[in-house]
Tab-separated table of C-alpha atoms in Angstrom:
chain	number	residue	atom	x	y	z
A	1	MET	CA	-0.048	0.149	0.050
A	2	ALA	CA	1.577	3.340	-0.958
A	3	HIS	CA	1.761	6.111	1.545
A	4	SER	CA	1.562	9.648	0.619
A	5	ILE	CA	4.277	11.952	2.106
A	6	ALA	CA	3.381	15.496	2.636
A	7	VAL	CA	6.362	17.707	1.794
A	8	ASN	CA	6.279	21.164	3.829
A	9	VAL	CA	7.170	23.225	0.932
A	10	PRO	CA	6.593	26.985	1.444
A	11	ALA	CA	3.135	28.169	-0.170
A	12	ARG	CA	4.666	31.018	-2.166
A	13	GLN	CA	7.222	28.499	-3.763
A	14	GLU	CA	4.452	26.168	-4.518
A	15	ILE	CA	2.246	29.004	-6.087
A	16	GLU	CA	4.997	30.100	-7.992
A	17	ALA	CA	5.717	26.637	-9.402
A	18	ALA	CA	2.088	25.986	-10.432
A	19	ASP	CA	1.974	29.486	-12.083
A	20	GLY	CA	5.055	28.552	-13.998
A	21	VAL	CA	3.352	25.287	-15.227
A	22	VAL	CA	0.281	27.174	-16.312
A	23	LYS	CA	2.382	29.411	-18.352
A	24	GLN	CA	3.940	26.250	-19.924
A	25	LEU	CA	0.659	24.802	-20.636
A	26	LYS	CA	-0.444	27.927	-22.283
A	27	GLU	CA	2.549	27.931	-24.546
A	28	TYR	CA	1.918	24.220	-25.126
A	29	GLN	CA	-1.560	25.095	-26.143
A	30	SER	CA	-0.574	27.872	-28.607
A	31	LYS	CA	1.551	25.200	-30.289
A	32	ASN	CA	-0.854	22.238	-30.148
A	33	TRP	CA	1.900	20.176	-28.509
A	34	ALA	CA	1.301	16.920	-26.433
A	35	ILE	CA	0.730	17.228	-22.840
A	36	GLY	CA	1.078	14.157	-20.508
A	37	LEU	CA	3.191	12.072	-22.897
A	38	ASN	CA	6.071	13.447	-24.932
A	39	GLY	CA	5.255	13.773	-28.419
A	40	ASP	CA	8.668	12.387	-29.608
A	41	ASN	CA	8.815	9.102	-27.604
A	42	LEU	CA	5.500	9.037	-25.692
A	43	ALA	CA	7.336	8.973	-22.337
A	44	PRO	CA	5.635	10.663	-19.446
A	45	ASP	CA	6.304	14.351	-19.491
A	46	ASN	CA	6.954	16.897	-16.685
A	47	PHE	CA	3.306	18.119	-16.842
A	48	LEU	CA	2.267	14.615	-15.836
A	49	ALA	CA	5.152	14.435	-12.957
A	50	PHE	CA	4.000	17.927	-11.579
A	51	PHE	CA	0.286	16.742	-11.439
A	52	THR	CA	1.332	13.165	-10.183
A	53	GLU	CA	3.445	14.446	-7.575
A	54	ARG	CA	0.765	16.524	-6.145
A	55	GLN	CA	-1.978	13.836	-6.615
A	56	LEU	CA	-3.847	16.191	-8.774
A	57	PRO	CA	-6.042	14.843	-11.724
A	58	PHE	CA	-4.348	15.263	-15.066
A	59	ALA	CA	-6.180	15.407	-18.652
A	60	TYR	CA	-3.910	13.975	-21.502
A	61	TYR	CA	-3.742	15.597	-25.005
A	62	VAL	CA	-1.499	13.671	-27.309
A	63	ARG	CA	-1.738	13.513	-31.127
A	64	ALA	CA	1.547	11.986	-32.108
A	65	GLN	CA	2.926	8.778	-33.631
A	66	GLY	CA	-0.505	7.502	-34.406
A	67	VAL	CA	-1.602	7.978	-30.693
A	68	SER	CA	-4.672	10.134	-30.106
A	69	VAL	CA	-5.581	10.572	-26.468
A	70	GLY	CA	-7.907	13.286	-24.979
A	71	GLU	CA	-9.166	16.547	-26.491
A	72	PRO	CA	-7.696	20.031	-26.981
A	73	SER	CA	-10.017	21.009	-23.864
A	74	ALA	CA	-7.349	19.135	-21.784
A	75	TYR	CA	-5.188	22.281	-21.638
A	76	GLN	CA	-7.699	24.345	-20.041
A	77	ILE	CA	-8.834	21.454	-17.899
A	78	ASN	CA	-5.417	21.304	-16.287
A	79	ILE	CA	-5.160	25.050	-16.051
A	80	ASP	CA	-8.292	25.011	-14.130
A	81	THR	CA	-7.203	22.276	-12.006
A	82	LEU	CA	-3.773	24.277	-11.057
A	83	ASN	CA	-5.845	27.601	-10.402
A	84	HIS	CA	-8.047	25.536	-8.238
A	85	TYR	CA	-5.064	24.006	-6.430
A	86	VAL	CA	-3.505	27.583	-5.927
A	87	ALA	CA	-6.641	28.834	-4.437
A	88	LEU	CA	-6.650	25.993	-2.027
A	89	ILE	CA	-3.072	26.764	-1.135
A	90	ARG	CA	-4.045	30.333	-0.549
A	91	SER	CA	-7.077	29.479	1.630
A	92	SER	CA	-5.103	26.946	3.715
A	93	GLU	CA	-2.379	29.444	4.142
A	94	GLY	CA	-4.962	32.042	5.277
A	95	ILE	CA	-6.368	29.766	7.979
A	96	ALA	CA	-2.880	28.879	9.419
A	97	VAL	CA	-1.719	32.443	9.389
A	98	HIS	CA	-4.908	33.573	10.921
A	99	GLY	CA	-4.553	30.790	13.632
A	100	ALA	CA	-1.094	32.162	14.459
A	101	ILE	CA	-2.099	35.721	14.523
A	102	THR	CA	-4.838	34.663	16.897
A	103	GLN	CA	-2.107	32.963	18.942
A	104	LEU	CA	0.116	35.868	18.824
A	105	ASN	CA	-2.834	37.961	20.304
A	106	HIS	CA	-3.367	35.655	22.988
A	107	TYR	CA	0.307	35.401	24.085
A	108	LYS	CA	0.263	39.474	23.853
A	109	ALA	CA	-2.751	39.691	26.129
A	110	ASN	CA	-0.865	37.342	28.611
A	111	ASN	CA	2.570	38.995	28.180
A	112	TRP	CA	3.933	35.571	27.452
A	113	ALA	CA	7.326	34.870	25.743
A	114	ILE	CA	7.343	34.262	21.912
A	115	GLY	CA	10.356	32.657	20.138
A	116	LEU	CA	11.444	30.765	23.068
A	117	ASN	CA	9.285	29.000	25.711
A	118	GLY	CA	9.065	31.090	28.873
A	119	SER	CA	9.935	28.209	31.196
A	120	THR	CA	12.388	26.178	29.168
A	121	LEU	CA	13.867	28.643	26.963
A	122	GLN	CA	13.647	26.182	24.144
A	123	PRO	CA	12.414	27.306	20.752
A	124	ASP	CA	8.646	27.429	20.420
A	125	ASP	CA	6.178	26.602	17.391
A	126	PHE	CA	6.317	30.040	16.176
A	127	LEU	CA	9.878	29.825	14.953
A	128	PRO	CA	9.375	26.957	12.451
A	129	PHE	CA	5.864	28.576	11.341
A	130	PHE	CA	7.739	31.747	10.444
A	131	ASP	CA	10.734	30.099	8.914
A	132	THR	CA	8.822	27.748	6.675
A	133	ARG	CA	7.048	31.037	5.270
A	134	GLY	CA	10.299	32.957	5.015
A	135	VAL	CA	8.775	35.688	7.395
A	136	ALA	CA	11.257	37.463	9.778
A	137	PHE	CA	10.484	36.722	13.418
A	138	ALA	CA	10.781	39.097	16.312
A	139	TYR	CA	11.532	37.542	19.714
A	140	TYR	CA	10.009	38.799	23.041
A	141	VAL	CA	11.414	37.040	25.944
A	142	ARG	CA	11.594	37.964	29.676
A	143	SER	CA	12.709	34.860	31.453
A	144	GLY	CA	15.577	33.019	33.261
A	145	GLY	CA	17.855	36.203	32.851
A	146	VAL	CA	17.186	36.114	29.043
A	147	GLU	CA	15.769	39.620	27.744
A	148	LEU	CA	14.991	39.527	24.043
A	149	GLY	CA	13.202	42.136	22.132
A	150	THR	CA	10.214	44.295	23.175
A	151	PRO	CA	6.554	44.025	23.549
A	152	ALA	CA	6.252	45.565	20.062
A	153	ALA	CA	7.385	42.128	18.796
A	154	TYR	CA	3.742	40.979	19.024
A	155	ASP	CA	2.485	43.502	16.615
A	156	ASN	CA	5.478	43.410	14.541
A	157	ASN	CA	5.082	39.657	13.885
A	158	ILE	CA	1.390	40.209	13.343
A	159	ARG	CA	1.984	42.850	10.875
A	160	ALA	CA	4.752	40.560	8.986
A	161	LEU	CA	2.129	37.509	8.711
A	162	GLN	CA	-0.311	39.922	7.484
A	163	GLN	CA	1.988	41.336	4.715
A	164	TYR	CA	2.924	37.718	4.058
A	165	LEU	CA	-0.685	36.953	3.355
A	166	ASP	CA	-1.437	39.994	1.156
A	167	ASN	CA	1.807	38.981	-1.088
A	168	LEU	CA	0.887	35.213	-1.631
C-alpha cells in the first residue's frame, strides 16, 4: 500500500511553481503540443510528473505517432485544476496564518514569551511557522535572565504575517 508523504514546501514557492506550469501549458496549447506524454517518444512528461507528485487529476492531450489521447480542452482543464489548487493553498495558508495571529494576540494579552518557551527557553512553534514561510520573526522573551526584544514584537510579527498573506 502506497503512503503519501506531505512535503512542507513554502506556499509561495508552490504557487510560483504552479503558475510556471500554467504558463507552460498555455505555451504548449498555442503550439498544439502533446501534454502528459512526450510527442517524440510517448514517455511521461514533466506536466504529468508535476500533477502526479501533487496527486492532482491530469487530462492528457496527445496527437503523435498514431496515438490520439484526450481532447484539446485538456489544456484548459489542467489550467483550471492548477488555479483551483493555488486557491486551496492560499485558503489553507490564510487559515494557518490567522490561527498564528490569534495565538500571537493571546500571548500578547498574557505577556507570554514568543520565540523561546518562557519556562524552558527552548524554541517554540512560532519559529518553524515563520521560518517555513520565509517571514522574519521578532522575539520577545523576559525569562530566566534572558531578555530579547520588546513588547512591540507581538504587533511586528502580526504585521509581518499579514504582509505575507497579502503578497501570496
